[in-house]
Amino acid sequence: MPVEKEKLIDMYRTMARIRVFEERVSKEFAAGNIPGFVHLYIGEEAIATGACANLGPDDYITSTHRGHGHLLAKGGRTDLMMAELYGRKTGYCKGKGGSMHIADADIGILGANGIVGGGITIAGGAALSAQMRGTDQVVICFLGDGASNRGTFHEGVNLAACWNLPVVYVIENNMYAEKTRISDTSRVPNLADRASSYGIPDVTVDGNDVMAVYEAVGEAIARARSGEGPTLVECKTYRWHGHYEGDPQAYKPKEEVEEWKKKDPVPAFRKRLVDMEVLTEQDADKINQEINEEIERAAKFAQESPFPAPEETLEDVFA
Ligand SMILES: Cc1ncc(C[n+]2csc(CCOP(=O)(O)OP(=O)(O)O)c2C)c(N)n1
Ligand SMILES: [Mg+2]
């Protein structure tokens, strides 16, 4: 089915927003303006964008420690996210959580997560709740190749399969878990092949092709919404930066990084939309300009916001 022009433009805007947001975070982190840890998604933008373009505001996602892209693609706000990264009171968690604790239940973001594989069982719970309430809501559970080796993956996917839960598992195979290559920790060439152990469908796609992700996840979501249960979608991609900002990355061959940079998903999608005459070069430049201004405003908002007061430290710790 042809995708509406507005939707395609929106997807480009989302990819550009993720890229510019994270480039700014990288710069501010290096300058010492952002405390704690940040794990950047640069190079993987097509996955969150293509997957979440299938969701409505009532649907859910669970995210990871590398979550900025997922949160932005589901409608998270750049100003509140930036303020949270800066540790400011105006941030999503009042500056007390940082990158890995950002959540916004009002728009179905069930949280970034510092526990690798932690979202898998949360996604199952949200999907079970949708099923019990008889809604047509679905859940996308984002996870890494490393997380797919965790016990929660087997438990969560198996139970979701048995109970036909409306969840789509999107494995972002960026080839590394911290410093370890997936080829050292898995003997299956496609992680999605593991779906056969659970009796659910699987698909492996080019994770740098936003339309391929959109279509594959779209089919999986249609199945989930109509009560046919979960699907395992594997998206092959690459993380351009270190595991965390500041990671010396001695374990990554330079040529490998250069090869993947040639497959940059953001300009590739821009070119595709220009070739399809969905956008002109001028339209695309204008979008980039608007996004640059938005991120500039978000950074300024964060920088000018106050830190939480020491006496607020224990507020909101228990719900
Ligand atoms: C349960 C658990 N084990 C280990 C860690 C430490 N850790 C943080 S990220 C990470 C690697 C995750 O790799 P992957 O799932 O492939 O995600 P990626 O970082 O590549 O996006 C590890 C081992 C953790 N946070 N939680
Ligand atoms: Mg990984």
PDB file of C-alpha atoms and ligand atoms in Angstrom, residues 39 44 64-66 114-116 143-148 150 172 174 176-178 239 243, ligand 1:
ATOM      1  CA  HIS A  39      24.560   5.629  25.027  1.00  0.00           C
ATOM      2  CA  GLU A  44      20.345   3.285  14.037  1.00  0.00           C
ATOM      3  CA  THR A  64      16.547   0.294  26.395  1.00  0.00           C
ATOM      4  CA  HIS A  65      19.653   2.024  27.740  1.00  0.00           C
ATOM      5  CA  ARG A  66      20.115   3.321  24.154  1.00  0.00           C
ATOM      6  CA  GLY A 114      19.224   0.453  32.392  1.00  0.00           C
ATOM      7  CA  ILE A 115      18.647  -3.282  32.810  1.00  0.00           C
ATOM      8  CA  VAL A 116      19.582  -5.017  29.568  1.00  0.00           C
ATOM      9  CA  LEU A 143      15.949  -4.813  22.473  1.00  0.00           C
ATOM     10  CA  GLY A 144      19.560  -5.295  21.490  1.00  0.00           C
ATOM     11  CA  ASP A 145      21.391  -8.299  20.109  1.00  0.00           C
ATOM     12  CA  GLY A 146      23.018  -8.644  23.531  1.00  0.00           C
ATOM     13  CA  ALA A 147      19.641  -8.599  25.276  1.00  0.00           C
ATOM     14  CA  SER A 148      18.456 -11.423  23.039  1.00  0.00           C
ATOM     15  CA  ARG A 150      19.362 -12.981  28.258  1.00  0.00           C
ATOM     16  CA  GLU A 172      18.328  -3.986  16.971  1.00  0.00           C
ATOM     17  CA  ASN A 174      24.096  -3.495  15.884  1.00  0.00           C
ATOM     18  CA  TYR A 176      27.978  -5.484  19.497  1.00  0.00           C
ATOM     19  CA  ALA A 177      26.987  -5.824  23.134  1.00  0.00           C
ATOM     20  CA  GLU A 178      29.368  -3.430  24.860  1.00  0.00           C
ATOM     21  CA  ARG A 239      26.295   1.699  16.186  1.00  0.00           C
ATOM     22  CA  HIS A 243      28.975   1.659  23.685  1.00  0.00           C
TER      23      HIS A 243
HETATM   24  C1  LIG B   1      21.135  -7.241  33.214  1.00  0.00           C
HETATM   25  C2  LIG B   1      22.274  -6.426  32.745  1.00  0.00           C
HETATM   26  N1  LIG B   1      23.449  -7.027  32.447  1.00  0.00           N
HETATM   27  C3  LIG B   1      24.511  -6.292  32.021  1.00  0.00           C
HETATM   28  C4  LIG B   1      24.409  -4.934  31.918  1.00  0.00           C
HETATM   29  C5  LIG B   1      25.591  -4.108  31.410  1.00  0.00           C
HETATM   30  N2  LIG B   1      25.337  -3.716  30.018  1.00  0.00           N
HETATM   31  C6  LIG B   1      24.807  -2.509  29.718  1.00  0.00           C
HETATM   32  S1  LIG B   1      24.532  -2.352  28.071  1.00  0.00           S
HETATM   33  C7  LIG B   1      25.142  -3.875  27.746  1.00  0.00           C
HETATM   34  C8  LIG B   1      25.213  -4.403  26.340  1.00  0.00           C
HETATM   35  C9  LIG B   1      23.872  -4.455  25.680  1.00  0.00           C
HETATM   36  O1  LIG B   1      24.031  -4.840  24.355  1.00  0.00           O
HETATM   37  P1  LIG B   1      22.822  -4.871  23.369  1.00  0.00           P
HETATM   38  O2  LIG B   1      21.654  -5.517  24.014  1.00  0.00           O
HETATM   39  O3  LIG B   1      23.304  -5.444  22.101  1.00  0.00           O
HETATM   40  O4  LIG B   1      22.441  -3.320  23.199  1.00  0.00           O
HETATM   41  P2  LIG B   1      23.298  -2.158  22.511  1.00  0.00           P
HETATM   42  O5  LIG B   1      24.112  -1.526  23.610  1.00  0.00           O
HETATM   43  O6  LIG B   1      24.136  -2.732  21.464  1.00  0.00           O
HETATM   44  O7  LIG B   1      22.274  -1.223  21.977  1.00  0.00           O
HETATM   45  C10 LIG B   1      25.533  -4.511  28.920  1.00  0.00           C
HETATM   46  C11 LIG B   1      26.095  -5.869  28.985  1.00  0.00           C
HETATM   47  C12 LIG B   1      23.172  -4.328  32.265  1.00  0.00           C
HETATM   48  N3  LIG B   1      22.979  -3.027  32.174  1.00  0.00           N
HETATM   49  N4  LIG B   1      22.126  -5.088  32.653  1.00  0.00           N
END
